[in-house]
Every structure is written in structure tokens, then in C-alpha cells.
C-alpha atoms as a printed R data frame, in Angstrom:
    type eleno elety resid chain resno       x       y       z
1   ATOM     1    CA   ASP     A     1  25.239  45.513 -24.904
2   ATOM     2    CA   GLU     A     2  27.486  42.964 -23.238
3   ATOM     3    CA   LYS     A     3  27.453  39.423 -24.500
4   ATOM     4    CA   GLN     A     4  26.647  36.909 -21.825
5   ATOM     5    CA   GLU     A     5  28.413  33.607 -22.313
6   ATOM     6    CA   VAL     A     6  26.837  30.388 -21.075
7   ATOM     7    CA   SER     A     7  28.792  27.177 -21.076
8   ATOM     8    CA   ILE     A     8  27.315  24.136 -22.755
9   ATOM     9    CA   GLN     A     9  27.399  22.239 -19.443
10  ATOM    10    CA   ALA     A    10  25.379  24.940 -17.676
11  ATOM    11    CA   ALA     A    11  22.879  25.064 -20.546
12  ATOM    12    CA   GLU     A    12  22.505  21.263 -20.549
13  ATOM    13    CA   GLN     A    13  21.910  21.169 -16.788
14  ATOM    14    CA   TYR     A    14  19.416  24.034 -16.931
15  ATOM    15    CA   LEU     A    15  17.453  22.435 -19.760
16  ATOM    16    CA   ALA     A    16  17.537  18.965 -18.161
17  ATOM    17    CA   ASP     A    17  16.183  20.399 -14.890
18  ATOM    18    CA   ALA     A    18  13.464  22.307 -16.758
19  ATOM    19    CA   VAL     A    19  12.380  19.276 -18.794
20  ATOM    20    CA   ASN     A    20  12.428  16.947 -15.783
21  ATOM    21    CA   GLY     A    21  10.395  19.451 -13.763
22  ATOM    22    CA   ALA     A    22   7.847  19.710 -16.571
23  ATOM    23    CA   ILE     A    23   7.589  15.906 -16.801
24  ATOM    24    CA   CYS     A    24   6.940  15.661 -13.045
25  ATOM    25    CA   GLU     A    25   4.249  18.346 -13.225
26  ATOM    26    CA   LEU     A    26   2.601  16.628 -16.204
27  ATOM    27    CA   LEU     A    27   2.576  13.260 -14.442
28  ATOM    28    CA   GLY     A    28   1.038  14.810 -11.327
29  ATOM    29    CA   ALA     A    29  -1.597  16.620 -13.392
30  ATOM    30    CA   TYR     A    30  -2.391  13.425 -15.328
31  ATOM    31    CA   TYR     A    31  -2.977  11.374 -12.169
32  ATOM    32    CA   GLU     A    32  -5.107  14.145 -10.673
33  ATOM    33    CA   ALA     A    33  -7.154  14.226 -13.902
34  ATOM    34    CA   CYS     A    34  -7.610  10.437 -13.702
35  ATOM    35    CA   ASP     A    35  -8.786  10.816 -10.111
36  ATOM    36    CA   GLN     A    36 -11.192  13.602 -11.088
37  ATOM    37    CA   ALA     A    37 -12.580  11.365 -13.852
38  ATOM    38    CA   VAL     A    38 -13.294   8.623 -11.305
39  ATOM    39    CA   TYR     A    39 -14.964  11.177  -9.010
40  ATOM    40    CA   ALA     A    40 -17.071  12.614 -11.859
41  ATOM    41    CA   ASP     A    41 -18.291   9.174 -13.006
42  ATOM    42    CA   ARG     A    42 -20.922   8.688 -10.299
43  ATOM    43    CA   LYS     A    43 -22.660   5.904 -12.194
44  ATOM    44    CA   GLY     A    44 -19.418   3.981 -12.713
45  ATOM    45    CA   ARG     A    45 -18.473   4.397  -9.048
46  ATOM    46    CA   LYS     A    46 -21.858   3.091  -7.967
47  ATOM    47    CA   GLU     A    47 -21.507   0.035 -10.244
48  ATOM    48    CA   GLU     A    48 -18.071  -0.717  -8.781
49  ATOM    49    CA   GLY     A    49 -19.331  -0.104  -5.243
50  ATOM    50    CA   LEU     A    50 -16.998   2.821  -4.486
51  ATOM    51    CA   THR     A    51 -18.023   5.311  -1.801
52  ATOM    52    CA   LEU     A    52 -16.010   8.495  -1.259
53  ATOM    53    CA   VAL     A    53 -14.403   8.642   2.197
54  ATOM    54    CA   ARG     A    54 -11.868  11.489   1.863
55  ATOM    55    CA   HIS     A    55 -11.138  14.036  -0.807
56  ATOM    56    CA   GLY     A    56  -7.712  15.440  -1.744
57  ATOM    57    CA   ASP     A    57  -5.146  13.212   0.008
58  ATOM    58    CA   ARG     A    58  -1.604  14.176  -1.019
59  ATOM    59    CA   ARG     A    59   0.721  11.608  -2.664
60  ATOM    60    CA   HIS     A    60   4.470  12.005  -3.236
61  ATOM    61    CA   VAL     A    61   6.529   9.550  -5.307
62  ATOM    62    CA   GLU     A    62  10.159   9.928  -6.342
63  ATOM    63    CA   THR     A    63  10.732   9.098 -10.000
64  ATOM    64    CA   ALA     A    64  13.739   9.071 -12.293
65  ATOM    65    CA   PHE     A    65  12.720  12.597 -13.372
66  ATOM    66    CA   GLY     A    66  12.216  13.960  -9.861
67  ATOM    67    CA   PRO     A    67   9.423  14.141  -7.308
68  ATOM    68    CA   VAL     A    68   5.857  13.707  -8.562
69  ATOM    69    CA   GLU     A    69   3.110  15.085  -6.335
70  ATOM    70    CA   PHE     A    70  -0.635  14.874  -6.777
71  ATOM    71    CA   HIS     A    71  -3.852  14.774  -4.777
72  ATOM    72    CA   ARG     A    72  -6.309  11.917  -4.939
73  ATOM    73    CA   ASP     A    73  -9.508  10.655  -3.314
74  ATOM    74    CA   TYR     A    74  -9.880   7.773  -0.870
75  ATOM    75    CA   TYR     A    75 -12.755   5.338  -1.437
76  ATOM    76    CA   ARG     A    76 -14.395   2.427   0.390
77  ATOM    77    CA   ARG     A    77 -15.279  -0.601  -1.709
78  ATOM    78    CA   ALA     A    78 -18.483  -2.593  -1.321
79  ATOM    79    CA   ASN     A    79 -16.555  -5.467   0.299
80  ATOM    80    CA   GLY     A    80 -15.337  -3.150   3.083
81  ATOM    81    CA   SER     A    81 -11.756  -2.610   1.846
82  ATOM    82    CA   TYR     A    82 -10.364   0.823   0.971
83  ATOM    83    CA   CYS     A    83  -8.487   2.096  -2.085
84  ATOM    84    CA   TYR     A    84  -7.093   5.023  -4.022
85  ATOM    85    CA   PRO     A    85  -8.158   4.505  -7.664
86  ATOM    86    CA   ALA     A    86  -5.578   7.064  -8.867
87  ATOM    87    CA   ASP     A    87  -2.811   5.005  -7.241
88  ATOM    88    CA   GLU     A    88  -4.128   1.871  -8.933
89  ATOM    89    CA   ILE     A    89  -4.178   3.658 -12.305
90  ATOM    90    CA   ALA     A    90  -0.593   4.868 -11.735
91  ATOM    91    CA   GLY     A    91   0.563   1.429 -10.562
92  ATOM    92    CA   ILE     A    92   1.617   2.826  -7.187
93  ATOM    93    CA   ARG     A    93   1.595   0.355  -4.300
94  ATOM    94    CA   SER     A    94   0.569   1.456  -0.795
95  ATOM    95    CA   CYS     A    95   4.087   1.702   0.707
96  ATOM    96    CA   MET     A    96   5.816   2.800  -2.485
97  ATOM    97    CA   ARG     A    97   7.955   5.926  -2.073
98  ATOM    98    CA   MET     A    98   9.947   5.638  -5.300
99  ATOM    99    CA   SER     A    99   9.154   4.313  -8.754
100 ATOM   100    CA   ASP     A   100  10.432   0.926  -9.844
101 ATOM   101    CA   GLU     A   101  12.549   2.605 -12.530
102 ATOM   102    CA   SER     A   102  14.250   4.768  -9.878
103 ATOM   103    CA   ALA     A   103  14.960   1.694  -7.768
104 ATOM   104    CA   LYS     A   104  16.388  -0.066 -10.820
105 ATOM   105    CA   LYS     A   105  18.710   2.877 -11.552
106 ATOM   106    CA   LEU     A   106  19.886   2.911  -7.940
107 ATOM   107    CA   VAL     A   107  20.645  -0.818  -7.961
108 ATOM   108    CA   GLU     A   108  22.470  -0.656 -11.301
109 ATOM   109    CA   ALA     A   109  24.637   2.200 -10.026
110 ATOM   110    CA   ALA     A   110  25.245   0.490  -6.669
111 ATOM   111    CA   VAL     A   111  26.778  -2.500  -8.451
112 ATOM   112    CA   LYS     A   112  29.610  -0.283  -9.677
113 ATOM   113    CA   MET     A   113  30.129   2.143  -6.778
114 ATOM   114    CA   PRO     A   114  29.426   2.711  -3.067
115 ATOM   115    CA   TYR     A   115  25.817   3.226  -2.023
116 ATOM   116    CA   TRP     A   116  26.158   6.928  -1.231
117 ATOM   117    CA   LYS     A   117  27.859   7.589  -4.554
118 ATOM   118    CA   ALA     A   118  25.248   5.535  -6.443
119 ATOM   119    CA   ASN     A   119  22.581   7.710  -4.850
120 ATOM   120    CA   GLU     A   120  24.362  10.891  -5.963
121 ATOM   121    CA   TYR     A   121  24.972   9.552  -9.465
122 ATOM   122    CA   ALA     A   122  21.592   7.988 -10.199
123 ATOM   123    CA   MET     A   123  19.144  10.116  -8.204
124 ATOM   124    CA   GLY     A   124  20.932  13.360  -7.391
125 ATOM   125    CA   GLY     A   125  21.288  12.549  -3.690
126 ATOM   126    CA   ARG     A   126  17.552  12.399  -2.936
127 ATOM   127    CA   PHE     A   127  17.847   9.172  -0.903
128 ATOM   128    CA   THR     A   128  20.063   7.763   1.823
129 ATOM   129    CA   ALA     A   129  22.683   5.043   1.481
130 ATOM   130    CA   GLN     A   130  20.400   2.885   3.665
131 ATOM   131    CA   THR     A   131  17.619   3.183   1.075
132 ATOM   132    CA   VAL     A   132  20.020   2.174  -1.685
133 ATOM   133    CA   MET     A   133  21.130  -0.856   0.359
134 ATOM   134    CA   ASN     A   134  17.493  -1.869   0.957
135 ATOM   135    CA   LYS     A   135  16.738  -1.655  -2.769
136 ATOM   136    CA   VAL     A   136  19.839  -3.734  -3.581
137 ATOM   137    CA   ARG     A   137  18.758  -6.409  -1.111
138 ATOM   138    CA   LEU     A   138  15.250  -6.532  -2.584
139 ATOM   139    CA   ALA     A   139  16.498  -6.712  -6.172
140 ATOM   140    CA   LYS     A   140  16.579 -10.018  -7.981
141 ATOM   141    CA   PRO     A   141  19.297 -10.606 -10.581
142 ATOM   142    CA   GLU     A   142  18.028 -10.671 -14.161
143 ATOM   143    CA   GLY     A   143  17.875 -14.090 -15.723
144 ATOM   144    CA   GLU     A   144  18.105 -15.883 -12.397
145 ATOM   145    CA   GLU     A   145  15.407 -18.479 -12.034
146 ATOM   146    CA   GLU     A   146  14.247 -19.945  -8.786
147 ATOM   147    CA   CYS     A   147  14.916 -23.623  -8.217
148 ATOM   148    CA   GLU     A   148  11.762 -25.608  -8.670
149 ATOM   149    CA   GLU     A   149  12.824 -28.323  -6.281
150 ATOM   150    CA   LYS     A   150  15.716 -28.503  -3.903
151 ATOM   151    CA   ARG     A   151  17.949 -31.531  -4.105
152 ATOM   152    CA   LYS     A   152  18.456 -33.633  -1.032
153 ATOM   153    CA   VAL     A   153  21.668 -35.551  -0.544
154 ATOM   154    CA   ALA     A   154  21.975 -38.754   1.412
155 ATOM   155    CA   CYS     A   155  25.259 -37.754   3.008
156 ATOM   156    CA   LEU     A   156  27.026 -34.418   3.304
157 ATOM   157    CA   HIS     A   157  30.777 -34.462   3.842
158 ATOM   158    CA   VAL     A   158  32.441 -31.520   5.605
159 ATOM   159    CA   ASP     A   159  36.218 -31.548   6.111
160 ATOM   160    CA   ALA     A   160  37.658 -28.940   8.452
161 ATOM   161    CA   ASP     A   161  41.332 -28.471   9.166
162 ATOM   162    CA   GLU     A   162  43.801 -25.713   9.864
163 ATOM   163    CA   ASP     A   163  47.168 -24.760   8.517
164 ATOM   164    CA   HIS     A   164  50.000 -22.780  10.075
165 ATOM   165    CA   VAL     A   165  51.156 -19.950   7.817
166 ATOM   166    CA   SER     A   166  54.315 -17.877   8.256
167 ATOM   167    CA   LEU     A   167  53.775 -14.144   7.866
168 ATOM   168    CA   ARG     A   168  56.257 -11.374   7.189
169 ATOM   169    CA   GLY     A   169  58.116 -10.265  10.247
170 ATOM   170    CA   GLY     A   170  58.534 -13.809  11.558
171 ATOM   171    CA   LYS     A   171  54.997 -14.211  12.953
172 ATOM   172    CA   ASN     A   172  52.867 -17.329  12.453
173 ATOM   173    CA   THR     A   173  49.098 -17.569  12.203
174 ATOM   174    CA   ILE     A   174  46.508 -20.298  11.874
175 ATOM   175    CA   VAL     A   175  44.283 -20.308   8.774
176 ATOM   176    CA   PRO     A   176  41.111 -22.434   8.870
177 ATOM   177    CA   LEU     A   177  40.497 -24.647   5.830
178 ATOM   178    CA   ILE     A   178  37.005 -26.006   5.192
179 ATOM   179    CA   SER     A   179  35.654 -27.977   2.251
180 ATOM   180    CA   VAL     A   180  32.103 -29.192   1.742
């Protein structure tokens, strides 16, 4: 018998992938079970005015643990609008492709490094740098409150001037100076 050596890093990565995969499968199974419960509760659906339109639509959402996939049913409400009750239970919005926690991780990483590297670091390269940039632009800084009312000033003073600056090599350039 030969002893097979496994490094701690390889073991950690293997176990992390296995656990994350199991979490994604459990989440998908949970949301499918919630959807099946809504489908099985005919009386409750009738009280809420839900009528089944389609059965088994696929949903894919990227989470911090990996991709979560599940199937759910599409219903028409009594008021004429449509919904996926499983999405509402999961807190998934209609255009949502990644969880809010994933977006938060991407933004936190993007503060410290380039977008492509933040994607690799936080989400294992599952998104594009463009997606990271979009999430950064949508993010609101913590603790920042919106101004309740904007101040209006009677007079705004703007001074604009220029200065000639000598550069190395004997060249000169003009630098604009503006103060508000």
C-alpha cells in the first residue's frame, strides 16, 4: 500500500467546493418544495386568487456559495398581474441574476482592487468586469444619508484662471485653476 499525501490547501478547496455545492442544492430543493406547497394548497391558492399558467419554469441565481437552480410555477393573480410565488418566498426580484450578498461581496472587493480581480477574488470569476462595475455604481455607501432638502444660494462665485508652469526639459504648460 502506498500512502497518498494530500496537501491541506487541496483538502480545504475540495471540502469548500463540496460544502458550497451541497448548500446550493439544498437551497434549490427548498425553493422547489415551497413552490410545490403553494401548488398543493388549492384552497389557499383559490383564496389568494392564483391561477396556474405554467408549470416548471427554470430559475438560476448566483449566490455567494455558487449557482442555485430550481423550477417553479407561474401564476396569474385575480387582479390580472402575474407572479412566481417561489421567487417571492426567496426574495428574488424579476431581473435578479445574483443575490444581494454576492453583489455586496463584489463591491467590497472592487473597492480594494480592479474589477476583474475583484470578480476572481470574491466570486471565482463567474461574472464580468462590466457586471462588477454595474454593481459598484448601484451600491450606496453605508451610513450615507440622502439630503432632505437642497440648499439654494443667492449667489454662486466661480473664479477661473490659468497659470504657466515650467516642466522638466525646459517646456512650459498652462494649468487651469478653478475655485467655486
